[in-house]
C-alpha positions as MATLAB code, in Angstrom:
seq = 'MSQKKCAFCEGRGKDPFDVPSEKSNCQVCNGKGKVKLSGDTHPCNYCNSSGKHPIERLTCPVCKGYGAFELNNKTKRCSQCNGAGKSDNDYFPCAHCHGFGLIEENVA';
ca = [
       2.038   12.581   24.639;
      -0.863   10.140   23.270;
      -0.614    6.539   22.268;
      -1.186    5.085   18.772;
      -1.696    1.208   17.165;
       1.662    0.077   16.479;
       2.318    0.462   12.359;
       4.363   -1.518   12.185;
       2.823   -4.830   13.819;
      -0.896   -3.334   13.350;
      -1.195   -3.718   16.985;
      -0.932   -7.574   17.505;
       2.762   -6.815   19.576;
       3.941   -9.755   17.229;
       7.143   -9.518   14.572;
       5.217   -8.969   10.987;
       7.213  -11.497    9.228;
       7.621  -13.433   11.657;
      11.598  -13.513   12.279;
      13.075  -15.049   13.170;
      10.323  -16.747   14.464;
       6.168  -16.254   14.540;
       6.477  -15.594   18.200;
       8.832  -12.703   17.970;
       8.379   -9.800   19.439;
       6.918   -7.166   17.631;
      10.944   -4.731   17.271;
       9.288   -1.056   16.980;
       6.419   -1.398   19.662;
       8.687   -4.448   21.865;
       5.073   -6.268   22.193;
       2.693   -3.785   23.393;
       0.988   -2.876   20.802;
       1.197    0.543   20.863;
       3.757    3.335   20.599;
       3.386    6.597   22.117;
       3.932    9.676   19.917;
       4.577   12.822   21.154;
       3.279   16.735   19.728;
       1.735   17.006   16.692;
       2.611   14.275   13.609;
       2.267   13.952   10.321;
       1.508   10.307    8.206;
       4.288    8.393    7.162;
       4.983    9.550    2.957;
       7.193    7.461    2.425;
       6.085    4.041    3.437;
       2.310    5.140    3.288;
       1.549    5.084    7.570;
       2.080    0.984    7.583;
       5.291    1.074    8.877;
       7.629   -1.139    6.608;
       9.951   -0.257    3.629;
       8.170   -0.085    1.014;
      10.453   -3.021   -0.994;
      12.166   -4.534    1.943;
      11.282   -6.141    4.664;
      12.127   -3.770    7.255;
      10.830   -1.012    9.457;
      10.313    2.512    7.616;
      13.652    4.404    7.319;
      11.539    7.467    7.988;
       8.944    6.990   10.278;
      11.183    3.639   12.022;
       8.425    1.890   12.050;
       5.632    3.864   13.603;
       4.117    5.235   10.595;
       3.737    9.151   11.493;
       6.396   11.014   12.326;
       6.205   14.394   14.739;
       6.380   17.855   13.340;
       7.978   20.683   15.388;
       8.264   23.075   13.144;
       5.725   24.952    9.885;
       6.689   22.358    6.900;
       5.682   22.758    3.367;
       6.223   20.327    0.738;
       9.009   19.206   -1.044;
       8.830   19.768   -4.447;
      11.583   17.385   -4.985;
       9.338   15.103   -4.631;
       5.955   16.500   -5.083;
       5.820   15.534   -1.277;
       6.261   11.797   -1.730;
       8.854   11.638    0.028;
      10.459    8.661   -2.346;
      13.297    8.960   -4.676;
      12.367    8.378   -8.371;
      13.176    4.093   -8.364;
      11.188    3.976   -4.743;
      13.720    2.429   -3.346;
      15.051    4.837   -1.017;
      13.516    8.556    0.413;
      13.669   11.448   -1.496;
      17.828   13.003   -0.692;
      15.987   16.466   -0.390;
      13.721   16.100    2.746;
      14.830   12.639    3.699;
      11.983   11.286    2.731;
       9.187   12.901    4.774;
       8.161   14.542    1.873;
       8.228   17.780    3.798;
      11.151   20.677    4.569;
      10.588   22.979    6.762;
       9.672   26.683    5.628;
      11.894   29.213    6.326;
      10.551   31.889    8.643;
      12.480   35.378    7.597;
];
């Protein structure tokens, strides 16, 4: 298990949008500025590793604000979004790969 700087608050430990106030702790790292990830990780394509939804003032629905996600199996680029993780309008994650930009390879 490794620790990395919280993507959502950029390691500051405070909510990046000052919601509900500028003193509010980050909802992803609980004010610690660091998050724990285990195993192999991949940068989140949907939010460009920012941990933030690309349009709303919310955590990324794909990586949950971590800026990365864990990989457990062998993967390949999603053919529907070409690895971008986004639908055509950029608001929703790709329905085929759930926003990861990757799909599990079929090992036969």
